[in-house]
PDB file of C-alpha atoms in Angstrom:
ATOM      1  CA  UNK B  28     233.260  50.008   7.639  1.00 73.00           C
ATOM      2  CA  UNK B  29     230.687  47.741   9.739  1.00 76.00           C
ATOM      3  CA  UNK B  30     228.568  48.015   6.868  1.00 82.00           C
ATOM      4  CA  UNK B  31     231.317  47.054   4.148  1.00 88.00           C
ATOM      5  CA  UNK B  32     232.406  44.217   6.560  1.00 90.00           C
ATOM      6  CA  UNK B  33     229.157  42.326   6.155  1.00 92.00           C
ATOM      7  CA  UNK B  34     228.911  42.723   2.118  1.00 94.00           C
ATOM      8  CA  UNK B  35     232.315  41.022   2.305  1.00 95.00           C
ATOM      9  CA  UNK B  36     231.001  38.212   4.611  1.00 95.00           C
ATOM     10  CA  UNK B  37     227.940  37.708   2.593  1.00 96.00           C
ATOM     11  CA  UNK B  38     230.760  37.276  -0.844  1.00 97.00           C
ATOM     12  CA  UNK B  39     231.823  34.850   1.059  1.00 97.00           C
ATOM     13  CA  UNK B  40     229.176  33.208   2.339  1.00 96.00           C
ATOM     14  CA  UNK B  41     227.930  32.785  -1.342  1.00 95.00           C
ATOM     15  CA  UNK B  42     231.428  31.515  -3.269  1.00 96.00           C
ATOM     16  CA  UNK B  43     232.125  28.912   0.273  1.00 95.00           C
ATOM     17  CA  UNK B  44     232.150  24.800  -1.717  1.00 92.00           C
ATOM     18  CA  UNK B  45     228.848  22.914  -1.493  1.00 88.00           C
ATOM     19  CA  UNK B  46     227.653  19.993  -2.880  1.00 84.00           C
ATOM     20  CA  UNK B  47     230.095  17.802  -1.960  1.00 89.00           C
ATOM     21  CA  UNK B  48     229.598  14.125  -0.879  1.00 91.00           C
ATOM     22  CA  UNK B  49     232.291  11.732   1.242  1.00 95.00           C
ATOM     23  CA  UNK B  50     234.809  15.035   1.299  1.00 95.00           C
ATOM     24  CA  UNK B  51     232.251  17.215   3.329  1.00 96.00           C
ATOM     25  CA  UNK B  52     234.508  17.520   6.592  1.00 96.00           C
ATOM     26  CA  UNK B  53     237.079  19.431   4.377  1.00 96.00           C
ATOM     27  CA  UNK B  54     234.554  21.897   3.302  1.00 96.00           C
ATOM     28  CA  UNK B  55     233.071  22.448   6.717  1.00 96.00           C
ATOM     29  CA  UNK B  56     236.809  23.182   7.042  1.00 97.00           C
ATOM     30  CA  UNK B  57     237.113  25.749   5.018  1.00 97.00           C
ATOM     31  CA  UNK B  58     233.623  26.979   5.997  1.00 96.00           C
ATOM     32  CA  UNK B  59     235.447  27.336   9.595  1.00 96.00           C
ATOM     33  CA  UNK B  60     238.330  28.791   8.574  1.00 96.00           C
ATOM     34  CA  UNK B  61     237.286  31.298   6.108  1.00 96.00           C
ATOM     35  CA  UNK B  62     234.397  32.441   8.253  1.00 95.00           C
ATOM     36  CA  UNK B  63     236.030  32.854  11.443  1.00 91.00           C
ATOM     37  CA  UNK B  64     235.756  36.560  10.996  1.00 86.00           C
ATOM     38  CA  UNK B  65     239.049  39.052  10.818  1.00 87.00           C
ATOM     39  CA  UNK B  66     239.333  42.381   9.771  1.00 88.00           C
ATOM     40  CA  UNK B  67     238.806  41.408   5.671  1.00 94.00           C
ATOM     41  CA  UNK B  68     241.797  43.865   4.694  1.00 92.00           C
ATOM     42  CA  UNK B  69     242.512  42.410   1.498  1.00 96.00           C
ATOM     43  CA  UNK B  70     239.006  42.581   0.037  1.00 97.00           C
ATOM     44  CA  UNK B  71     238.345  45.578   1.471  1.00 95.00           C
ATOM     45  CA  UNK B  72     240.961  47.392   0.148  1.00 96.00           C
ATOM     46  CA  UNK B  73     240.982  45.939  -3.287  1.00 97.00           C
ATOM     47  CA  UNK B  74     236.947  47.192  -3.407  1.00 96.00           C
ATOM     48  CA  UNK B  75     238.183  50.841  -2.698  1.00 95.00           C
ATOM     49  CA  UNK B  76     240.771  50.678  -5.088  1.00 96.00           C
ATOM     50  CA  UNK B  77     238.415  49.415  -7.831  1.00 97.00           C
ATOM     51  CA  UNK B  78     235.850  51.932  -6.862  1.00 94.00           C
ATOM     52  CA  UNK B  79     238.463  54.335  -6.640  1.00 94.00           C
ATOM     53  CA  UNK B  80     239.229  53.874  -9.872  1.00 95.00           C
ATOM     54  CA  UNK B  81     235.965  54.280 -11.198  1.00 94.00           C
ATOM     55  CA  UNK B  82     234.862  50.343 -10.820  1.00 94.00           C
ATOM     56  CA  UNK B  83     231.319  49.644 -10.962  1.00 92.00           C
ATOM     57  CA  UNK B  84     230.475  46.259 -12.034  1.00 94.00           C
ATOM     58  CA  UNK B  85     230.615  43.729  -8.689  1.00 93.00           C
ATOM     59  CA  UNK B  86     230.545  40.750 -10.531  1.00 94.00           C
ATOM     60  CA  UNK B  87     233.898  41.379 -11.726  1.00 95.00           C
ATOM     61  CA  UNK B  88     235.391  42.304  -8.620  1.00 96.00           C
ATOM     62  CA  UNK B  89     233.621  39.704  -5.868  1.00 97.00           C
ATOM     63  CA  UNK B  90     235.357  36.939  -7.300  1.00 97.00           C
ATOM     64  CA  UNK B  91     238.749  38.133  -6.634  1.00 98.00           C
ATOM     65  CA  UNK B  92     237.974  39.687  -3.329  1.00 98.00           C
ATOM     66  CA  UNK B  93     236.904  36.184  -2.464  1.00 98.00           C
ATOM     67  CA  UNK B  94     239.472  34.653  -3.933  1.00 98.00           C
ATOM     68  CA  UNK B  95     242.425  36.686  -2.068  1.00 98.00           C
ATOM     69  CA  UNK B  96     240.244  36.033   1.210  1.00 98.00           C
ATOM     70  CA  UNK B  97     240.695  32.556   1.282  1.00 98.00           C
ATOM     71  CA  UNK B  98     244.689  32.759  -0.030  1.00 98.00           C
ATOM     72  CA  UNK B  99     244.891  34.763   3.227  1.00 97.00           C
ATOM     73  CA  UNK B 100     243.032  32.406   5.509  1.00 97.00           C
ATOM     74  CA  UNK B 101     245.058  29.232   3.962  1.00 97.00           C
ATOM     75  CA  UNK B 102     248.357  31.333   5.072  1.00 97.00           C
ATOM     76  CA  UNK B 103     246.708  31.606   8.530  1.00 96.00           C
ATOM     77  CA  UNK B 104     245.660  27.844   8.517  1.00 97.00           C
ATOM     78  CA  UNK B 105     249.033  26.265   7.822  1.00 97.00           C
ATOM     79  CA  UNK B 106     251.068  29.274  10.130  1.00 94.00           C
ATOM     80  CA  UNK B 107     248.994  27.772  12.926  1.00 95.00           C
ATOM     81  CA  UNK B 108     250.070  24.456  12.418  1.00 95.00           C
ATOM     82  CA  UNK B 109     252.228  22.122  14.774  1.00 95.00           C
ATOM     83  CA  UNK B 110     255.553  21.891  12.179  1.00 92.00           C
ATOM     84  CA  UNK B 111     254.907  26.286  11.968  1.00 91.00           C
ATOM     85  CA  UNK B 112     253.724  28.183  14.599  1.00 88.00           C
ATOM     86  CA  UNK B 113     251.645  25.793  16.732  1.00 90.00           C
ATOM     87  CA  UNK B 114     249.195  28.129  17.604  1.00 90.00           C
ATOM     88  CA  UNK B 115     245.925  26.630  19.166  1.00 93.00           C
ATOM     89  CA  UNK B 116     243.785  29.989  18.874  1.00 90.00           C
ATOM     90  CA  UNK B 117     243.092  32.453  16.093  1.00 88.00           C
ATOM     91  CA  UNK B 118     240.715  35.016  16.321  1.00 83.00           C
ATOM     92  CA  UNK B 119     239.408  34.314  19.339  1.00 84.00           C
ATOM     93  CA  UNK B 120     238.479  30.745  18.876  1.00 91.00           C
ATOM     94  CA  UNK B 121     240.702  27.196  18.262  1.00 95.00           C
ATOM     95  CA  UNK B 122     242.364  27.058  15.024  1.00 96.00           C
ATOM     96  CA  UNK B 123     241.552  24.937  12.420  1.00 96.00           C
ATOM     97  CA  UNK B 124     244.047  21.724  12.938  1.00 97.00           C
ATOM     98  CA  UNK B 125     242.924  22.068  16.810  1.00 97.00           C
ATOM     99  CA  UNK B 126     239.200  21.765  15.730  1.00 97.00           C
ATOM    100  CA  UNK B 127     239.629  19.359  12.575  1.00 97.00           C
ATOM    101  CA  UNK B 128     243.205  17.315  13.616  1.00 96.00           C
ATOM    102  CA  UNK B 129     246.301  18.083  11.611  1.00 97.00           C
ATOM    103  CA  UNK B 130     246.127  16.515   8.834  1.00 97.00           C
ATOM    104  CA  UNK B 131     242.631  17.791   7.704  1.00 97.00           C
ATOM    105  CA  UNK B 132     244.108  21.694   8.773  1.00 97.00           C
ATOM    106  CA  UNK B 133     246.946  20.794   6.295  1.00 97.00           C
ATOM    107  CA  UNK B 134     244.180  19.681   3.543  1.00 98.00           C
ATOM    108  CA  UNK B 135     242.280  22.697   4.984  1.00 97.00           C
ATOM    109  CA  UNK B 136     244.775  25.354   3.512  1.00 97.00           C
ATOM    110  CA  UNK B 137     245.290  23.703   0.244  1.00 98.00           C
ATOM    111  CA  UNK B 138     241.736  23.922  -0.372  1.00 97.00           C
ATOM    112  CA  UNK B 139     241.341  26.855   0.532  1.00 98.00           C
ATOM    113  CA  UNK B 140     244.355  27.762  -1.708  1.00 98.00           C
ATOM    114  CA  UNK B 141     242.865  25.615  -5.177  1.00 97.00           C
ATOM    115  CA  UNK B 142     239.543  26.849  -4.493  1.00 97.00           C
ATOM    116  CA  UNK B 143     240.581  30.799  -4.539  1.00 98.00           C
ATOM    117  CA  UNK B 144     242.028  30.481  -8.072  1.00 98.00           C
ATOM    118  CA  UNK B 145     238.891  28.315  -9.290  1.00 97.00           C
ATOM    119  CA  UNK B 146     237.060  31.272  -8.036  1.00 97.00           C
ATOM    120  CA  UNK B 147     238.683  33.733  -9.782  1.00 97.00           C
ATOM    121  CA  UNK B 148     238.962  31.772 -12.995  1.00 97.00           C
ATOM    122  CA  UNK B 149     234.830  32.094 -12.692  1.00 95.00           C
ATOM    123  CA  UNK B 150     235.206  35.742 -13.812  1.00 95.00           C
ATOM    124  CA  UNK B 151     236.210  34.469 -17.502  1.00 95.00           C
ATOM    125  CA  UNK B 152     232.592  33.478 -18.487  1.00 93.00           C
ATOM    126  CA  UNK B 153     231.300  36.603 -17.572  1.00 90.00           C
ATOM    127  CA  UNK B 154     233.685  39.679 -18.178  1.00 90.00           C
ATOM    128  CA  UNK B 155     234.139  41.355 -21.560  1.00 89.00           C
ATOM    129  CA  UNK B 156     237.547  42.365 -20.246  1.00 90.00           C
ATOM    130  CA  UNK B 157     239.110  38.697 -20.546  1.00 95.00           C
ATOM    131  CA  UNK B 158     242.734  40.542 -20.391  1.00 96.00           C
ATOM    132  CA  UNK B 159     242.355  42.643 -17.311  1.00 96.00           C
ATOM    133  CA  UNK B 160     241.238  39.644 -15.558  1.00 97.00           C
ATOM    134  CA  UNK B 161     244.262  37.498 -16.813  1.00 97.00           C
ATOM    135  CA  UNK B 162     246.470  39.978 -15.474  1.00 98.00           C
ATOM    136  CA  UNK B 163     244.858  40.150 -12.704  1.00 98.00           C
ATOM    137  CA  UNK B 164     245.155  36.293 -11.933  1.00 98.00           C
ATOM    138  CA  UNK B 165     248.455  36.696 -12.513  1.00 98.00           C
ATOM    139  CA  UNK B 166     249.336  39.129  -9.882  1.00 98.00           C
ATOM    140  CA  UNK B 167     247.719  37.144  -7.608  1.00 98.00           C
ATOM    141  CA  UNK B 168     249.359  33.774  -8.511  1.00 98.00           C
ATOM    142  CA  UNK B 169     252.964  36.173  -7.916  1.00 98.00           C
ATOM    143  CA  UNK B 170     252.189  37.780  -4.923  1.00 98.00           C
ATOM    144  CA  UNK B 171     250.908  34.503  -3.327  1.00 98.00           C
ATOM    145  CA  UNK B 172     253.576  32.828  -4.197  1.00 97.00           C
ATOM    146  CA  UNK B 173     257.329  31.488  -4.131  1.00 97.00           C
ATOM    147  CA  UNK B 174     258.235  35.553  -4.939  1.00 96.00           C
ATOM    148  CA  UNK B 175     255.502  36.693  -2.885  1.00 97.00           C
ATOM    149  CA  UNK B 176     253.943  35.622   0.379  1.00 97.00           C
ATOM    150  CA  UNK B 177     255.484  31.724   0.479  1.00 97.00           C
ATOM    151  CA  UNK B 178     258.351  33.429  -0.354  1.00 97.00           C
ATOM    152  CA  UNK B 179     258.624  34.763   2.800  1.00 96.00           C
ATOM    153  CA  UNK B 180     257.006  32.466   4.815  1.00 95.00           C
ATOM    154  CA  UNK B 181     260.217  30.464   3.854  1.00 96.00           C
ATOM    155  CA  UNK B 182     262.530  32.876   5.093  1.00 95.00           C
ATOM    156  CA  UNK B 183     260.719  33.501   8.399  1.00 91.00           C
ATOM    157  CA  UNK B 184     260.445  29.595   8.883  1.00 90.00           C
ATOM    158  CA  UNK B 185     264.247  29.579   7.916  1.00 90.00           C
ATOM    159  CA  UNK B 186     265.239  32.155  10.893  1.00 89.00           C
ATOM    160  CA  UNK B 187     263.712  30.712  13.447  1.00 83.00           C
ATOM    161  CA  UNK B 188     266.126  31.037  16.550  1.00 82.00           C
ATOM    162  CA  UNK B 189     268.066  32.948  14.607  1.00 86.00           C
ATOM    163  CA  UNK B 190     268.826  36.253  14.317  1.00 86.00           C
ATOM    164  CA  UNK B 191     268.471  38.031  10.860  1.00 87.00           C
ATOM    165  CA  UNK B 192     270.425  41.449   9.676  1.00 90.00           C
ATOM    166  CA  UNK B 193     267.794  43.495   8.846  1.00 89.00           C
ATOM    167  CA  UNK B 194     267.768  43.709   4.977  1.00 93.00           C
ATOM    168  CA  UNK B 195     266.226  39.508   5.464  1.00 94.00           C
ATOM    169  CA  UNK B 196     263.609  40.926   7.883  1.00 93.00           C
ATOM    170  CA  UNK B 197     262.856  43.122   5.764  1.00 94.00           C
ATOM    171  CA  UNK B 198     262.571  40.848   3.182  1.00 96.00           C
ATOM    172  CA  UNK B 199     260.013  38.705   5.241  1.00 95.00           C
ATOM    173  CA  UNK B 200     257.745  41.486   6.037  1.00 95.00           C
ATOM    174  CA  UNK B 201     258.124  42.638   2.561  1.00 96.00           C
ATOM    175  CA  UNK B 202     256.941  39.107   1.131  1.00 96.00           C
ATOM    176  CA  UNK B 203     255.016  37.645   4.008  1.00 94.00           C
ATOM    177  CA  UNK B 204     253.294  40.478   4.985  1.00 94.00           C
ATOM    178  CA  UNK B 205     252.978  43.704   2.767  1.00 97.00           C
ATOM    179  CA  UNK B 206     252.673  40.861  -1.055  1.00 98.00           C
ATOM    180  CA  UNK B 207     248.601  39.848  -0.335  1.00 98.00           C
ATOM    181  CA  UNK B 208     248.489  43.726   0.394  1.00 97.00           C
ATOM    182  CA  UNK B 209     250.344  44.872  -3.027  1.00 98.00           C
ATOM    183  CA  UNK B 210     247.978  41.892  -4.936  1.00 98.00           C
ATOM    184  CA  UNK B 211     244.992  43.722  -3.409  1.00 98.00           C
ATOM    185  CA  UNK B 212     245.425  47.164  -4.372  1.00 98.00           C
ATOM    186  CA  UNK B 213     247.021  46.051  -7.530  1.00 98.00           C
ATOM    187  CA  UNK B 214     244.032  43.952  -8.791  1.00 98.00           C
ATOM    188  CA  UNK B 215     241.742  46.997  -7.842  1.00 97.00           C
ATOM    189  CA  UNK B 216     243.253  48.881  -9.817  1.00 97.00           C
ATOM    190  CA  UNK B 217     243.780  46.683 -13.042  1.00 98.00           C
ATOM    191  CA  UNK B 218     240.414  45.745 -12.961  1.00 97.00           C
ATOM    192  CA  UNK B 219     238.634  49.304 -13.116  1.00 96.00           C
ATOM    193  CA  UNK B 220     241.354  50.094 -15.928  1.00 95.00           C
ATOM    194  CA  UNK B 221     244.069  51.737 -14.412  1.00 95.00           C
ATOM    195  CA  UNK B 222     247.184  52.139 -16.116  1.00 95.00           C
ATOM    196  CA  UNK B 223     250.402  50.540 -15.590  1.00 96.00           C
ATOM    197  CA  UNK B 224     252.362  53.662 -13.961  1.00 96.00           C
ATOM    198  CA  UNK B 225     248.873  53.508 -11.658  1.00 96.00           C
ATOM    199  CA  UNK B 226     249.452  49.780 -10.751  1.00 97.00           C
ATOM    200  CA  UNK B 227     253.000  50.422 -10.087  1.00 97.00           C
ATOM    201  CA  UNK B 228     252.447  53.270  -7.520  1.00 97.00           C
ATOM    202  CA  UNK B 229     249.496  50.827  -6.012  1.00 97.00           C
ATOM    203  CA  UNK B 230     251.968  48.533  -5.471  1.00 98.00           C
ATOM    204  CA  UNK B 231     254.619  50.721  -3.748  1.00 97.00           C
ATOM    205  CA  UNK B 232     251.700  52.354  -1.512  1.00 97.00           C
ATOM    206  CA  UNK B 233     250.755  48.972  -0.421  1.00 97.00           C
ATOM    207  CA  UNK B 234     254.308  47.782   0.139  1.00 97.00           C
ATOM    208  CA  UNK B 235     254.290  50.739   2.409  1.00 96.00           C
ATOM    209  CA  UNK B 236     251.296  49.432   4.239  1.00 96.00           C
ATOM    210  CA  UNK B 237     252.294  45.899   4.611  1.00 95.00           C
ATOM    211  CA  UNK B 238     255.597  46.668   6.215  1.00 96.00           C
ATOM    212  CA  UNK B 239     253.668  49.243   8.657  1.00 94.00           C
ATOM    213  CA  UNK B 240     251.407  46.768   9.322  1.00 93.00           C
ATOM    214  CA  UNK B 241     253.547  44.222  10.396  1.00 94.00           C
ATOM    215  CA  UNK B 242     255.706  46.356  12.402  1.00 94.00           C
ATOM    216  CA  UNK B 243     252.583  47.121  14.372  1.00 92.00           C
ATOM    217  CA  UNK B 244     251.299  43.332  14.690  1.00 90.00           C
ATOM    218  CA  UNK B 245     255.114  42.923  16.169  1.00 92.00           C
ATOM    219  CA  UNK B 246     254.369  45.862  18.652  1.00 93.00           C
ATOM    220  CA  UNK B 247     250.728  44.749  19.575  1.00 91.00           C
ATOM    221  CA  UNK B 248     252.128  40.932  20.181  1.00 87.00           C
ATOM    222  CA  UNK B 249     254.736  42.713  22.634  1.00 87.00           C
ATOM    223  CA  UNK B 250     252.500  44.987  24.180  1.00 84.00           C
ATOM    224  CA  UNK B 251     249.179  43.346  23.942  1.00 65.00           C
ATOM    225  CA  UNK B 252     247.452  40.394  25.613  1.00 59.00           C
ATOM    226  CA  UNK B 253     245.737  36.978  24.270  1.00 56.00           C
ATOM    227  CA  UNK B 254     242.107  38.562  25.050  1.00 59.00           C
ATOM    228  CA  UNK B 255     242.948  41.524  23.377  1.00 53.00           C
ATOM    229  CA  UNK B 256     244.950  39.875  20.291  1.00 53.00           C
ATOM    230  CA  UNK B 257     242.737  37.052  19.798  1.00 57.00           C
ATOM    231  CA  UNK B 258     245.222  34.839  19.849  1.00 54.00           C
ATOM    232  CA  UNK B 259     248.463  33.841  21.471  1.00 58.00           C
ATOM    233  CA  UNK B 260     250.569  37.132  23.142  1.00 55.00           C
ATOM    234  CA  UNK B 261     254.297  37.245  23.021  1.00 60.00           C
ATOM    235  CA  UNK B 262     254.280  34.242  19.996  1.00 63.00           C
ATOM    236  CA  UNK B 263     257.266  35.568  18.921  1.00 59.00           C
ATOM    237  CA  UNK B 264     259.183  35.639  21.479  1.00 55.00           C
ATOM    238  CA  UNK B 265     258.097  31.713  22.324  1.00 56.00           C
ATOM    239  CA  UNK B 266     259.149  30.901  18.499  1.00 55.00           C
ATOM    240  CA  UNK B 267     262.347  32.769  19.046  1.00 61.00           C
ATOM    241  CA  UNK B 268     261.324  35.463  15.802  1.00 74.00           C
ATOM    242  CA  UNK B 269     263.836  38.233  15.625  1.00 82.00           C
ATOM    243  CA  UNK B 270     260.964  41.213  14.894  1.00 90.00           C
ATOM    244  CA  UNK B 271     261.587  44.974  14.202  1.00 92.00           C
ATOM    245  CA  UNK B 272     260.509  46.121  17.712  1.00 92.00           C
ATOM    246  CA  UNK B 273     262.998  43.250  19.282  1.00 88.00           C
ATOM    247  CA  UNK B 274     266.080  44.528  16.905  1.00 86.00           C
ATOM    248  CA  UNK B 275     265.519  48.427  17.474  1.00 90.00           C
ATOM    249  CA  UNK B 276     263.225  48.623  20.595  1.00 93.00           C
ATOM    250  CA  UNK B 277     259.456  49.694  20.758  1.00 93.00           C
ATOM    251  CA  UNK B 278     260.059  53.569  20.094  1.00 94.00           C
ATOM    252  CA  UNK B 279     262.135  52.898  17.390  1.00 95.00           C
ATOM    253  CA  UNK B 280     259.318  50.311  15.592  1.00 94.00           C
ATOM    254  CA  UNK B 281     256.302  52.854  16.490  1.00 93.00           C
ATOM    255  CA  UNK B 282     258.631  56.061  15.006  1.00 94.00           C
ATOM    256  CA  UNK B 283     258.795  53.379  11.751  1.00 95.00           C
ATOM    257  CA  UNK B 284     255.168  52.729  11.603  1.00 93.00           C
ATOM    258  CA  UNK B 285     254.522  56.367  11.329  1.00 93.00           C
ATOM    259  CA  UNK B 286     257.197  56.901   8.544  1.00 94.00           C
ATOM    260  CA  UNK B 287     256.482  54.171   6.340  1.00 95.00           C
ATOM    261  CA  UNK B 288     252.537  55.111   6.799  1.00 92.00           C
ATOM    262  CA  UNK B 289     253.518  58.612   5.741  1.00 92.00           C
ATOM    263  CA  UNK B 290     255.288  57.245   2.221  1.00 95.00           C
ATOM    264  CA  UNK B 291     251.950  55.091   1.690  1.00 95.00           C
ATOM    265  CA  UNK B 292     249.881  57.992   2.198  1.00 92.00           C
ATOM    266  CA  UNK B 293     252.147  60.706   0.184  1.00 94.00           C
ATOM    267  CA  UNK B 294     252.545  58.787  -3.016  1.00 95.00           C
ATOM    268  CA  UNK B 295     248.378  57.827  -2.499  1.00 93.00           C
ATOM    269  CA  UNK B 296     247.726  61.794  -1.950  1.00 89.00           C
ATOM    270  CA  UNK B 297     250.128  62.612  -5.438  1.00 89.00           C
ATOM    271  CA  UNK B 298     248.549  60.139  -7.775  1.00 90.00           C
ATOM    272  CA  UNK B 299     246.475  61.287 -10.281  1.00 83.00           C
ATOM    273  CA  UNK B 300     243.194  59.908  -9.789  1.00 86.00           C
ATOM    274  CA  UNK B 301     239.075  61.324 -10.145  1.00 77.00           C
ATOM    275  CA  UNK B 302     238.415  59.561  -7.668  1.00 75.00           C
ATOM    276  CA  UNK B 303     238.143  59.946  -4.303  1.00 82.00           C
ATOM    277  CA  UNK B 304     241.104  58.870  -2.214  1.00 87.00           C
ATOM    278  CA  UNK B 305     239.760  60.098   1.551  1.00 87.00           C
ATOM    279  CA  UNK B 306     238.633  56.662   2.540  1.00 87.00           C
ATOM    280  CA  UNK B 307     241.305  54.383   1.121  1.00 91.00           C
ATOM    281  CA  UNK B 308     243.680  56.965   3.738  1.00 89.00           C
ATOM    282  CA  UNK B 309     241.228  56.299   6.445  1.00 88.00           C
ATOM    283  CA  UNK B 310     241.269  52.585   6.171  1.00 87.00           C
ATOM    284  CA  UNK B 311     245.472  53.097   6.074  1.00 89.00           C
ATOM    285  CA  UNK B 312     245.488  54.879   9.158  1.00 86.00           C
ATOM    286  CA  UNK B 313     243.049  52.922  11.436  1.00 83.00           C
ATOM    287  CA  UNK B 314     245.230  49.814   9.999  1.00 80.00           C
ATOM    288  CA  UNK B 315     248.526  50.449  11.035  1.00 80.00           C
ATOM    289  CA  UNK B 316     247.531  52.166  14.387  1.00 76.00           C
ATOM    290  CA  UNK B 317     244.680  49.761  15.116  1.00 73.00           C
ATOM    291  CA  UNK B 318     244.896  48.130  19.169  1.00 71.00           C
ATOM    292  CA  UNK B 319     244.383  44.724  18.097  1.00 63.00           C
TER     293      UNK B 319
END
């Protein structure tokens, strides 16, 4: 995992914006952002997939684990921001707005944003698969979007102080959380040819995943401290967030972390695939029961 860690950092390293003239500080922004390290889940997983799959050819694939990397950090850069979550650390270090003032954090994440589709659009003048990669853009212009991740980003913005039924917090970790996931594992998968009933049951076992995940990341921010998290402990409970651990207690939320792991893994373990699915269900299970 080290290992696949710093191929991912060196992807990055080589799509980050250069070149530029009186708009430097905003890519020295994004340099800051984007490299600030993180666990690289999204890339990560959407390598396996594609590998998993039978995927061979990098060229097609680095683009669009680049690409999702930097939707991911723009989410991160505006969440932090005064009018969000007004965080002033991230990963151990100060967050972008803190480092750069607010209104270059703001221009920060739509950067990022613009520049992770004009990365992925670079795959068109090299692939001989023009439609795999369309679709692929396409799932990750949904799942970033107003039905996917901003969708709910506006929802948990929306609740805050107040206290959702569960079905709407649901919804948030469903779209906030588990969507970037879904994209991931989806795009893997269309882009080393899997079929359609394939994508669909990618997309269910990363739904799975995301919802785990965040359930965990709700336990850890209850249970764990700012030198352990890396950033701010007990956030949610200073942006008054109803969370799953907060509505049903802590055993309830670790009992659902195991169950909704469990559905990821079973469909995963009942697809039909030549590949080999051992470390895809490794990197599941040291996700949702990671420490920090």
């Amino acid at each position: 995992m080290s290992d696949k860690k710093e191929y991912i950092e060196g992807i990055l390293n080589k799509y980050l914006p250069d070149g530029c003239r009186y708009q430097q500080i905003i890519a020295d922004a994004v340099k800051y952002s984007l490299l600030a390290g993180g666990k690289r889940l999204r890339p990560l997983f959407m390598y396996e997939v594609y590998t998993m799959f039978g995927g061979d050819d990098k060229k097609l694939i680095e683009p669009f684990m680049a690409a999702i990397e930097m939707i991911h950090t723009y989410s991160l850069v505006h969440d932090d921001l005064p009018a969000m979550d007004n965080d002033d650390f991230r990963r151990g270090r100060k967050t972008t707005h803190v480092v750069y003032g607010e209104a270059m954090g703001i221009l920060a994440g739509d950067a990022l944003l613009n520049y992770a589709y004009e990365t992925a659009c670079g795959v068109f003048s090299y692939t001989n698969e023009p439609e795999r990669a369309a679709k692929a853009l396409g799932v990750l212009a949904k799942k970033a979007g107003i039905y996917g991740m901003v969708g709910g980003q506006v929802v948990d913005v929306k609740m805050n102080g107040l206290i959702p039924d569960m079905d709407t917090l649901m919804f948030i970790y469903e779209c906030k959380t588990a969507a970037l996931l879904e994209a991931s594992f989806m795009i893997g998968g269309i882009l080393a040819g899997a079929s359609d009933e394939d994508v669909s049951k990618l997309e269910a076992v990363a739904k799975n995943v995301g919802i785990a995940f965040q359930i965990q990341d709700d336990i850890l921010d209850m249970t764990g401290t700012t030198k352990e998290l890396g950033k701010p402990a007990n956030s949610d409970e200073k942006n008054e967030k109803t969370t799953y651990p907060s509505f049903y207690g802590l055993d309830a939320a670790r009992q659902a972390v195991k169950q909704y792991s469990k559905e990821a893994e079973h469909i995963l373990s009942n697809m039909n695939i030549n590949g080999n699915t051992d470390t895809v269900s490794t990197m599941i299970d040291e996700l949702i029961y990671r420490k920090n």
